[in-house]
Short mmCIF file of C-alpha atoms in Angstrom, two decimals:
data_model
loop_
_atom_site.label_atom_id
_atom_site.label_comp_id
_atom_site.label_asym_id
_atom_site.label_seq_id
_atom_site.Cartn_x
_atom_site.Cartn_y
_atom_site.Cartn_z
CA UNK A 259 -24.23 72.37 -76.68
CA UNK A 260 -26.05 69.18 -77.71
CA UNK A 261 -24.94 65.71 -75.72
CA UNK A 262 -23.26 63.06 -77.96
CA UNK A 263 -24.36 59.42 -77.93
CA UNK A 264 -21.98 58.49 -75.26
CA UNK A 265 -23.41 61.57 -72.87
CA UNK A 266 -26.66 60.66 -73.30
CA UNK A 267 -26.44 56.85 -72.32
CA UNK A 268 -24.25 57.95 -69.29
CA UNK A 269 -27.30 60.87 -68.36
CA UNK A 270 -29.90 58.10 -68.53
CA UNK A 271 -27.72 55.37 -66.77
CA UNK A 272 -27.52 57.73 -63.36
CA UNK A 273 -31.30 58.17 -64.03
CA UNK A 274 -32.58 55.27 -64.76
CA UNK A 275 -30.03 54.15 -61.51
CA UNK A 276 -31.64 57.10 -59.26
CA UNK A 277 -35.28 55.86 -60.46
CA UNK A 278 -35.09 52.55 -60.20
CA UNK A 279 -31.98 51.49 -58.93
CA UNK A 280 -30.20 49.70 -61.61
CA UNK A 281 -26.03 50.10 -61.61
CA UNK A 282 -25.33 52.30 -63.99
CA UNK A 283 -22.77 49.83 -66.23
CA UNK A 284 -25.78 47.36 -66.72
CA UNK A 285 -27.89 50.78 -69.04
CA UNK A 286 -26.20 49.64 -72.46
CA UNK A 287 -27.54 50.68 -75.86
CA UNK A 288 -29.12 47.32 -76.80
CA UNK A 289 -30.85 47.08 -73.01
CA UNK A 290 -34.92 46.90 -72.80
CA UNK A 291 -36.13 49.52 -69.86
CA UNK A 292 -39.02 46.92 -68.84
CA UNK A 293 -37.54 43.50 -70.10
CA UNK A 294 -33.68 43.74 -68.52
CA UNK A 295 -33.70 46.88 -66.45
CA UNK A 296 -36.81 46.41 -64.39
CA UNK A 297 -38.12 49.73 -65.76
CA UNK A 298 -41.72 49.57 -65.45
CA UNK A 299 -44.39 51.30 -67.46
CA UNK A 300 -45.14 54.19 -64.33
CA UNK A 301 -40.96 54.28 -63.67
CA UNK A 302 -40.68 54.61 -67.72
CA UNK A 303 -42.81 58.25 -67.42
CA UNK A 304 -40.30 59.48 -64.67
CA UNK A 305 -37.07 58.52 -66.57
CA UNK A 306 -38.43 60.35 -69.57
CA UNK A 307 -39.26 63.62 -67.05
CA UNK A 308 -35.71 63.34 -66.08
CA UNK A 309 -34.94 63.12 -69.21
CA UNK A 310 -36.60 66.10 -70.72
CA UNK A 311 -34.96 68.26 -67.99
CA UNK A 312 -31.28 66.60 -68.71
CA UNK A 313 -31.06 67.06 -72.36
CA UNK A 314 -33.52 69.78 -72.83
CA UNK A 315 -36.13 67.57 -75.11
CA UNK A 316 -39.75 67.14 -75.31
CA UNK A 317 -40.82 63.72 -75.41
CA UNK A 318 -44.43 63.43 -75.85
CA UNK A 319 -46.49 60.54 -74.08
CA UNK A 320 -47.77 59.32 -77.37
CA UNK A 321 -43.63 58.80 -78.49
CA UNK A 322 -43.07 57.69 -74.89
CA UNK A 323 -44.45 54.08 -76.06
CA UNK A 324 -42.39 53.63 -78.95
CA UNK A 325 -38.86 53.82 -76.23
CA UNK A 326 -37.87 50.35 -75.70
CA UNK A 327 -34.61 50.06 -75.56
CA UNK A 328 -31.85 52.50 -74.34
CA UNK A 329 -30.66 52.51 -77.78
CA UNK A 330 -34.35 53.66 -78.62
CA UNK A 331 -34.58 56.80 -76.24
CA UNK A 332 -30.99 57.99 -76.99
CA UNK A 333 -31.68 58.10 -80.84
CA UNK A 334 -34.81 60.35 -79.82
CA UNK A 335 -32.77 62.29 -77.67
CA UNK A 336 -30.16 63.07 -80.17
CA UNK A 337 -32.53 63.49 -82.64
CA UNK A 338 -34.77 66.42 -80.82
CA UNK A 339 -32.78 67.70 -78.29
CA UNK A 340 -32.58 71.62 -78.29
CA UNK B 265 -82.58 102.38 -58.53
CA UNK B 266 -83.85 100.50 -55.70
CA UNK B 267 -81.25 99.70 -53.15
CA UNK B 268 -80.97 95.92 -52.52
CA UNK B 269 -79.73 95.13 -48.80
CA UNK B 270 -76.02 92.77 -48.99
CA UNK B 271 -76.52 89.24 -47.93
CA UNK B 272 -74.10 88.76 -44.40
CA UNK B 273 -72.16 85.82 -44.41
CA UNK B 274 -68.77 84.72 -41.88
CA UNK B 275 -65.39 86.22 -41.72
CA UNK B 276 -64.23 82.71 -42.79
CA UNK B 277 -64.95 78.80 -42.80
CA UNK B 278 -63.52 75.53 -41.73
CA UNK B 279 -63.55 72.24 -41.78
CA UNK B 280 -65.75 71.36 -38.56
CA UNK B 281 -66.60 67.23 -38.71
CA UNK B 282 -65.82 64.58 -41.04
CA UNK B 283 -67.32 61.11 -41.78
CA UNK B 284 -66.53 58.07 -43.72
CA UNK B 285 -68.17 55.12 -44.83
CA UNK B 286 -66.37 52.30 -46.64
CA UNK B 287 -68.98 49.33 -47.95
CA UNK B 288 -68.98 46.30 -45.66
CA UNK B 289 -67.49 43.73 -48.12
CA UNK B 290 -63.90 43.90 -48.39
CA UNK B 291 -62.37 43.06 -52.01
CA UNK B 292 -58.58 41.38 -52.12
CA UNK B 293 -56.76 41.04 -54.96
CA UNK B 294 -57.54 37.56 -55.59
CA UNK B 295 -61.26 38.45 -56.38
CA UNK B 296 -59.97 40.54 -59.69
CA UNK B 297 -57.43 37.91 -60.39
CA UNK B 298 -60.63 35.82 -61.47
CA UNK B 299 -61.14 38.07 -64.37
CA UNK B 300 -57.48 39.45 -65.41
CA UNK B 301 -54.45 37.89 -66.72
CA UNK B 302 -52.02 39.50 -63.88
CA UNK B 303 -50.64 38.64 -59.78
CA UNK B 304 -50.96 40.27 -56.72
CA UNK B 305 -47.61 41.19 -56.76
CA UNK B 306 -47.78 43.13 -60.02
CA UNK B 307 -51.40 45.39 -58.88
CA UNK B 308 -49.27 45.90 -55.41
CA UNK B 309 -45.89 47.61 -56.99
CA UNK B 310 -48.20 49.52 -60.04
CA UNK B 311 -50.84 50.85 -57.22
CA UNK B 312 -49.95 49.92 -53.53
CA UNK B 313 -53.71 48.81 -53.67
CA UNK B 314 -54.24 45.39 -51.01
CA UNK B 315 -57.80 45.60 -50.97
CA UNK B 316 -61.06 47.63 -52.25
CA UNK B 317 -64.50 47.56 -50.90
CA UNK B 318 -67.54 46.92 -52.89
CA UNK B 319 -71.37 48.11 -52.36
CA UNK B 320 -74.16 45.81 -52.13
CA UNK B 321 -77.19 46.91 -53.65
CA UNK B 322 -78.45 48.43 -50.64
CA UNK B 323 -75.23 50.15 -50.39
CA UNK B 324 -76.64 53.01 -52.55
CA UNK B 325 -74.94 56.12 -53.32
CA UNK B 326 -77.20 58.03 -50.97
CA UNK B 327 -77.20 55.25 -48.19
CA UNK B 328 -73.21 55.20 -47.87
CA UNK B 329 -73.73 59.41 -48.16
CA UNK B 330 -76.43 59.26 -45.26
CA UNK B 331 -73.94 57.03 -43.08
CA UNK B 332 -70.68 59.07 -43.21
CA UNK B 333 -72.76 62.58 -43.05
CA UNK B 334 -74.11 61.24 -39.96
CA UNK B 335 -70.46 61.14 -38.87
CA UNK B 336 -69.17 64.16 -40.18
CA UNK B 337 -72.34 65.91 -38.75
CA UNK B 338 -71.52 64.24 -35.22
CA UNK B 339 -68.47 65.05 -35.17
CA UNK B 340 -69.00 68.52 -36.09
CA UNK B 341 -71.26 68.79 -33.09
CA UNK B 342 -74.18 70.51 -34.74
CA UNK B 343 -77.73 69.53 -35.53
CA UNK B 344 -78.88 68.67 -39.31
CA UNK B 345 -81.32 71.62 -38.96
CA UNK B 346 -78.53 73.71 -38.68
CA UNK B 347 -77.73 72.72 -42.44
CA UNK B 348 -77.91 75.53 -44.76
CA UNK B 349 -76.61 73.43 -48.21
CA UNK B 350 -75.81 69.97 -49.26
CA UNK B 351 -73.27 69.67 -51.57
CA UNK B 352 -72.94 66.01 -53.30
CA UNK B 353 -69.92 65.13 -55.68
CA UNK B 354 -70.17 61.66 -57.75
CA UNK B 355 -69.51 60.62 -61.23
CA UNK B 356 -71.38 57.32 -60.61
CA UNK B 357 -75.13 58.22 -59.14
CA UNK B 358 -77.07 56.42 -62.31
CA UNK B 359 -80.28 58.28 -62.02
CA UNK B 360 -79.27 61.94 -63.13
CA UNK B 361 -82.66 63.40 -62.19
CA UNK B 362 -83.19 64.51 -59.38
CA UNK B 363 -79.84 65.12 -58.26
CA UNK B 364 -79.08 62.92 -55.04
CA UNK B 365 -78.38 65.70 -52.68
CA UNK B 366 -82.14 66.54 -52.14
CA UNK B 367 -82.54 62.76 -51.08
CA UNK B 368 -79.66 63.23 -48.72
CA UNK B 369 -80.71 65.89 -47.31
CA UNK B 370 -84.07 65.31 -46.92
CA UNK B 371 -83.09 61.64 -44.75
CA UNK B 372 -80.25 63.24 -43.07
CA UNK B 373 -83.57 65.64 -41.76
CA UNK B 374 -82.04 69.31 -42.80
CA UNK B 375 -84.55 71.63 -43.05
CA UNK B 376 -84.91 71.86 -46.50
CA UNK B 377 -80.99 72.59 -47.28
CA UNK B 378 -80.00 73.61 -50.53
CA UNK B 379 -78.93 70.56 -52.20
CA UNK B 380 -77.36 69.65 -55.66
CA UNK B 381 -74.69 67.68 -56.99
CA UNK B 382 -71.26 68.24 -59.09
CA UNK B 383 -69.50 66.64 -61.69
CA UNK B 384 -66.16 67.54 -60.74
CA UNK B 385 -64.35 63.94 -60.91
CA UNK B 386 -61.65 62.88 -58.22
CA UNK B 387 -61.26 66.51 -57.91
CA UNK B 388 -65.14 66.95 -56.85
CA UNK B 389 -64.51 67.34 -53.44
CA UNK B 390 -61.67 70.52 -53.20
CA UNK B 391 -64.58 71.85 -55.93
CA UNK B 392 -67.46 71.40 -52.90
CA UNK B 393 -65.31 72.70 -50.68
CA UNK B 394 -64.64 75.88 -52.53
CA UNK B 395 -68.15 76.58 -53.15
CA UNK B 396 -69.26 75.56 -49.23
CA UNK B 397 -66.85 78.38 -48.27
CA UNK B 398 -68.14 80.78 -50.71
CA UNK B 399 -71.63 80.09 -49.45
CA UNK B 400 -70.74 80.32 -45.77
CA UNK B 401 -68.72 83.79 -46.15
CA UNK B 402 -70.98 85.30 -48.91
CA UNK B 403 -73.84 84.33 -46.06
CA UNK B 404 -76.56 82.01 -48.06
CA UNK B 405 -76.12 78.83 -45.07
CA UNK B 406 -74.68 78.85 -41.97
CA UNK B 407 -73.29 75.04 -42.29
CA UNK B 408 -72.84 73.13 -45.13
CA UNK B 409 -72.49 69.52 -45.83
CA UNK B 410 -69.75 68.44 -48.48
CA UNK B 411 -69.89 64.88 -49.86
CA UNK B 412 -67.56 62.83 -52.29
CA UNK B 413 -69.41 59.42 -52.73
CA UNK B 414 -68.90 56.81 -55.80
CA UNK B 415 -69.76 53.38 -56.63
CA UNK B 416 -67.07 53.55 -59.00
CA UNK B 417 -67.49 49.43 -59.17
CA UNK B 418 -70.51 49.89 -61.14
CA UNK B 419 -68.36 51.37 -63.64
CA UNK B 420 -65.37 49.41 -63.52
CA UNK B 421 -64.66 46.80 -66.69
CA UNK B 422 -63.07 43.51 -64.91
CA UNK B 423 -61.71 42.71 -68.40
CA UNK B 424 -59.34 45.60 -68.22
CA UNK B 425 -56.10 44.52 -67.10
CA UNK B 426 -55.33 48.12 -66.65
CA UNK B 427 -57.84 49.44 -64.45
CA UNK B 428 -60.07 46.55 -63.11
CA UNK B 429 -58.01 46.94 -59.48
CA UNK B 430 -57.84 50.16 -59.29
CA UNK B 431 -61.39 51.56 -58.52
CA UNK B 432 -63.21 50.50 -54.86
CA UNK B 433 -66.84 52.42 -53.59
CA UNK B 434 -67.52 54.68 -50.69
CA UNK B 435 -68.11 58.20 -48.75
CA UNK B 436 -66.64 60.44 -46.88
CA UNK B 437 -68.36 63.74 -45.82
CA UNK B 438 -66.95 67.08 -44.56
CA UNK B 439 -69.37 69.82 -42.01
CA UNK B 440 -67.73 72.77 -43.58
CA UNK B 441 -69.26 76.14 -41.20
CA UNK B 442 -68.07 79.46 -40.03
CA UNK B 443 -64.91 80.63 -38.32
CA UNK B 444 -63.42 83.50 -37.17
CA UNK B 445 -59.65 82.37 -38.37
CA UNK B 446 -59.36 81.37 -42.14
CA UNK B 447 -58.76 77.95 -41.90
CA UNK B 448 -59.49 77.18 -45.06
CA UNK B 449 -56.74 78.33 -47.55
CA UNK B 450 -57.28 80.14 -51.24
CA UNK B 451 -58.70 77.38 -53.62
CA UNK B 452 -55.65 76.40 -56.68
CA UNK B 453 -58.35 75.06 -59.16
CA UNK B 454 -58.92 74.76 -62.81
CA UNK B 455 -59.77 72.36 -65.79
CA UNK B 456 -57.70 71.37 -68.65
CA UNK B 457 -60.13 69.87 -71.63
CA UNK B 458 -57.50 69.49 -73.58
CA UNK B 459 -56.90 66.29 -71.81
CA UNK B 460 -60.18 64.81 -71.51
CA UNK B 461 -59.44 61.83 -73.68
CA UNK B 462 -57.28 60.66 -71.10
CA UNK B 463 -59.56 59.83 -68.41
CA UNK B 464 -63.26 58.91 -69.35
CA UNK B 465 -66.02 57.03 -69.71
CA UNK B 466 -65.76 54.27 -72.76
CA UNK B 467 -69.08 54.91 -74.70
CA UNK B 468 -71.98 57.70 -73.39
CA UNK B 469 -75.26 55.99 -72.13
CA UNK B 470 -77.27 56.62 -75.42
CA UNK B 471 -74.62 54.69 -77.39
CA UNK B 472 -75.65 52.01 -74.47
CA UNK B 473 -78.85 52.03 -75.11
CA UNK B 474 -79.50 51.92 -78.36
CA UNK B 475 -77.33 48.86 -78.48
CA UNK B 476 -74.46 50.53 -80.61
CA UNK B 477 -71.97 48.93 -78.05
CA UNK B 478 -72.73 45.86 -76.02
CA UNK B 479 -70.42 46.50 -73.65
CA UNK B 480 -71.45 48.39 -70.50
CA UNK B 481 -69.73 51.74 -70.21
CA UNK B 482 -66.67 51.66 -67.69
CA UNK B 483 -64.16 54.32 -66.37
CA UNK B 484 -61.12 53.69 -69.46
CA UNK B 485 -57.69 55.95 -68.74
CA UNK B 486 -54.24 56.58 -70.44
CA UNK B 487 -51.82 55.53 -67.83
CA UNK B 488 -48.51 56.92 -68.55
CA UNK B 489 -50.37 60.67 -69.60
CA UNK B 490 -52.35 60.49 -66.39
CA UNK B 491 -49.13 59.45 -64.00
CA UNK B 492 -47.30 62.52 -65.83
CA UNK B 493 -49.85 64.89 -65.50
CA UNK B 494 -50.90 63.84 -61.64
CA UNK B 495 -47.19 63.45 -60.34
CA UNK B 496 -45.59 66.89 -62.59
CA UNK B 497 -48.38 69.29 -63.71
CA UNK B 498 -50.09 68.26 -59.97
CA UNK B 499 -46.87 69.17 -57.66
CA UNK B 500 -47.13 72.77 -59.25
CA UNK B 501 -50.67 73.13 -58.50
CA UNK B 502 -49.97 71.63 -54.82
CA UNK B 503 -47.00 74.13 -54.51
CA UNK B 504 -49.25 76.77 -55.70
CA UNK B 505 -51.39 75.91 -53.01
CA UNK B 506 -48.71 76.21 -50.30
CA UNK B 507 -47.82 79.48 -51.69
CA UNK B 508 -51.58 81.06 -51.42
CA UNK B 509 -52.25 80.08 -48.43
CA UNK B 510 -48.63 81.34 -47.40
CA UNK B 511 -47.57 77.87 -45.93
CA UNK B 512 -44.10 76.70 -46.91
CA UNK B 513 -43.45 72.77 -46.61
CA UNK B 514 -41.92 72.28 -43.16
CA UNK B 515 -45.40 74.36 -41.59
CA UNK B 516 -47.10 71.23 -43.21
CA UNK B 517 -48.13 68.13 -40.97
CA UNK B 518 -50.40 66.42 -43.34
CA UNK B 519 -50.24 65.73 -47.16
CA UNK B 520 -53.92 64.21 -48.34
CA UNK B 521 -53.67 63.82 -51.95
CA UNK B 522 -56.31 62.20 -53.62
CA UNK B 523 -55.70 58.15 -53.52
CA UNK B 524 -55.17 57.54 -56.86
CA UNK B 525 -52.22 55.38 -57.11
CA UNK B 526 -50.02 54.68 -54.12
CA UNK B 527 -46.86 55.16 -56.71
CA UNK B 528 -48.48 58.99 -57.73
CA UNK B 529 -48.70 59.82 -54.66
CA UNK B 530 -44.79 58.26 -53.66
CA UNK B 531 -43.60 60.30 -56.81
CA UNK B 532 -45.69 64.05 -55.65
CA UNK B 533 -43.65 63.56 -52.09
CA UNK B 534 -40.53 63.14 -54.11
CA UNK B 535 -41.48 65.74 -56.33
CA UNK B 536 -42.22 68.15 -53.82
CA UNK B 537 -39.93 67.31 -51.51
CA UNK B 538 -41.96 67.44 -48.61
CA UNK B 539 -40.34 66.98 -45.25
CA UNK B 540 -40.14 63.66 -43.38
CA UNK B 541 -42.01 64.98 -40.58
CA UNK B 542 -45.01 64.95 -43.04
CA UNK B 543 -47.39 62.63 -42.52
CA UNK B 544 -48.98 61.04 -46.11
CA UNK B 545 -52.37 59.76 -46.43
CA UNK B 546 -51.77 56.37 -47.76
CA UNK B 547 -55.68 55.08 -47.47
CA UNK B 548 -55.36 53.57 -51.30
CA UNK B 549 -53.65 50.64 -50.43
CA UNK B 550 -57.16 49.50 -48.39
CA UNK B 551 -59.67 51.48 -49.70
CA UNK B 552 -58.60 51.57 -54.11
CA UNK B 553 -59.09 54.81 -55.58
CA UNK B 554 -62.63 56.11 -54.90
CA UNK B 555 -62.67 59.41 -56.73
CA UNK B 556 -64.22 61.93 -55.23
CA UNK B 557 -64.62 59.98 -51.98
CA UNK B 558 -60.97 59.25 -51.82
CA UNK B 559 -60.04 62.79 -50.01
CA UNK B 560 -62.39 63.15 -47.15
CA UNK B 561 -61.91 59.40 -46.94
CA UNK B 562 -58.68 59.51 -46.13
CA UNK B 563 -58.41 62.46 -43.93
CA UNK B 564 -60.93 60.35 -41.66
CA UNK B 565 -58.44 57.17 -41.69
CA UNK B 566 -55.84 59.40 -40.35
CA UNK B 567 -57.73 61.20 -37.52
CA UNK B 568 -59.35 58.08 -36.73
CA UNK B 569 -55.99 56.23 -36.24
CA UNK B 570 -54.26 59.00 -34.89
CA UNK B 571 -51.74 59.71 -37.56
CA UNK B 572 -53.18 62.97 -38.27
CA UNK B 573 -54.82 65.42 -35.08
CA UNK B 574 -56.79 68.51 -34.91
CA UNK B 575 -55.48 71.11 -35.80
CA UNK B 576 -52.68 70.11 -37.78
CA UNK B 577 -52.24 71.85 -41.48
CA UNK B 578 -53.38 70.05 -44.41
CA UNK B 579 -52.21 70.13 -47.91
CA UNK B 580 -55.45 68.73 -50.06
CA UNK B 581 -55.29 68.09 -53.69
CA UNK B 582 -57.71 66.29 -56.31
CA UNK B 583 -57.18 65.86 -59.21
CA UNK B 584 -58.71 63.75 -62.27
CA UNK B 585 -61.36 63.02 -65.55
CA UNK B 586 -61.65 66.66 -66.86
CA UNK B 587 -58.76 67.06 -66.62
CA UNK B 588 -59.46 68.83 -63.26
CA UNK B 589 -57.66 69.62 -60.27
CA UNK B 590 -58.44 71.97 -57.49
CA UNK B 591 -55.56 72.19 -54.30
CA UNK B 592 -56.08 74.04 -51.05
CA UNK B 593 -54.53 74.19 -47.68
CA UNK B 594 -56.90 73.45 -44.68
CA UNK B 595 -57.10 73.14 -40.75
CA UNK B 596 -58.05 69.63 -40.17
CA UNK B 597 -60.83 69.43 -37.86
#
């Protein structure tokens, strides 16, 4: 069954928390992975992994770029997700 | 139909003696601060890279390949007669014919070895290593010299924010000869050309020459492809590799991955969940990624500071511009 909006932002708040280390009530919608969440480019390609195996997407590296926010990479999620 | 008499080569081969050289001037970060718009801090935590070394101009590719085959020879405890084949891997020897290996050979004073070199990338030395163990077991040399050498500084653009720390110069040489024990595992190799946008050269010589591009060509990759590819795609090939040679993860002592990127090789142990107990070649953060060097480079760091011993069980992989990749377990010398 797809994830809903709130599903996915809680799936990539205990990533992006396992990854990098960020508490998970600081991943909000409007929050930049590199500017506020300390999400560098390198940490960025293992989030989206983790990701792809979570919500059973394919995120291409050429798409991975255009993820800025986690409002950005939860739209893409619900929009491809198998 | 005449009968032709079957060459006679060795049960098996191993790993007998291994050499480094890394080029006497040492490069900090500071030096490529002079020419990017970045901090130490930032090359650090995106590479685990401290310092790099740089060739002179004597420090030619077949100088620094003389020096550490004088090592690995030594080590090995054999003559340079004995030398059957020389097997050279470099992406950055600028004077394509003859190939380097016959100079190599001929100062390292073989006896007329069989010498050439490979294109294989940072995967160039598991692909030396596969043929040197063909050769010895199919029975056309006795010993043969493998060498990863690069001067990848000569093809590094100090402009590029991206890349300009990353690449440092040296060799390290492997005496790969018979054995009556495989000690070197089945070979996981293969190429992906698919992919070879994401590592290359800028512009090809001609467009060089014939002044198309000003710019001198340089070593250019895709970061985020290449960290997804090396770290995912590369932990099934390594795991592959465990699985041929019949090793499973807790037999392993040593993990030598090529140095790429300090945070590559953090995310394969993660990804692979290798045991504590393993110890993990961590040479980049002192020597930069030096491509096809970067292997036999590191394996002599960790004998020569004791980290790794003979004997233990090594887990190799290379991987790089191709895409190629080649993974196999060994018997460190």
């Amino acid at each position: 069954m797809a994830a809903t909006q709130e599903e996915i932002v809680e799936g990539l708040a205990e990533i992006v928390n396992e990854i990098a280390g960020i508490p998970v009530e600081d991943v909000q919608l409007d929050k930049s992975f590199t500017d506020d969440l300390d999400v560098d480019s390198l940490s960025m390609v293992e989030v989206v992994v983790a990701a792809e195996e979570r919500f059973d997407v394919k995120i291409p590296d050429e798409d991975v770029k255009n993820l800025k926010t986690v409002g950005d990479a939860t739209d893409y999620i619900l929009k491809h997700q198998g | 139909m005449s009968k032709i008499k079957p060459s006679k080569g060795a049960p098996y081969a191993r790993i007998l003696g291994v050499g480094g050289y890394r080029p006497t001037r040492v490069v900090p970060n500071e030096v490529i601060l002079e020419t990017i718009d970045s901090s130490d801090e930032w090359i650090r935590s995106r590479s685990g890279i401290e310092t790099r070394h740089w060739a002179s101009d004597e420090e030619t590719v077949a100088a620094m390949s003389v020096e550490a085959s004088g090592k690995a020879i030594a080590d090995a405890g054999i003559s340079a007669e004995q030398i059957g084949g020389v097997i050279v891997s470099t992406v950055s020897h600028f004077k394509q014919t003859p190939a380097v290996a016959t100079e190599i050979a001929d100062k390292l004073g073989t006896n007329k070895a069989a010498a050439f070199d490979i294109s294989a990338g940072c995967a160039g030395f598991g692909y030396g290593l596969t043929l040197a163990k063909g050769m010895i077991v199919e029975g056309s040399a006795e010993y043969v010299l493998v060498i990863g050498v690069e001067r990848l500084s000569d093809l590094t653009d100090l402009e590029d924010r991206a890349t300009a720390f990353l690449f440092g110069d040296g060799a390290g040489a492997v005496v790969v000869g018979p054995s009556q024990e495989p000690m070197i595992g089945p070979t996981v190799w293969g190429s992906e050309g698919d992919k070879s946008e994401t590592i290359k050269q800028t512009v090809p010589w001609t467009d060089y020459r014939s002044g198309e591009v000003a710019k001198f060509p340089a070593i250019t990759q895709e970061g985020q492809a290449v960290f997804r590819w090396a770290v995912f795609e590369m932990a099934k090939v390594a795991q592959q590799a465990l699985d041929a040679a019949g090793i499973s993860a807790n037999d392993l002592d040593v993990f030598i991955p090529h140095q790429a990127n300090e945070r590559i090789i953090d995310s394969m142990v993660k990804t692979l969940k290798l045991p504590q107990h393993v110890t993990v070649a961590r040479d980049v953060r002192t020597t930069g990624n030096t491509s096809a060097a970067s292997i036999p480079l590191a394996m002599e760091r960790l004998l020569a500071t004791g980290e790794a011993k003979s004997g233990d069980t090594a887990l190799l992989i290379g991987f790089g511009a191709g895409l190629v990749f080649a993974a196999t377990v060994v018997t460190l010398p």
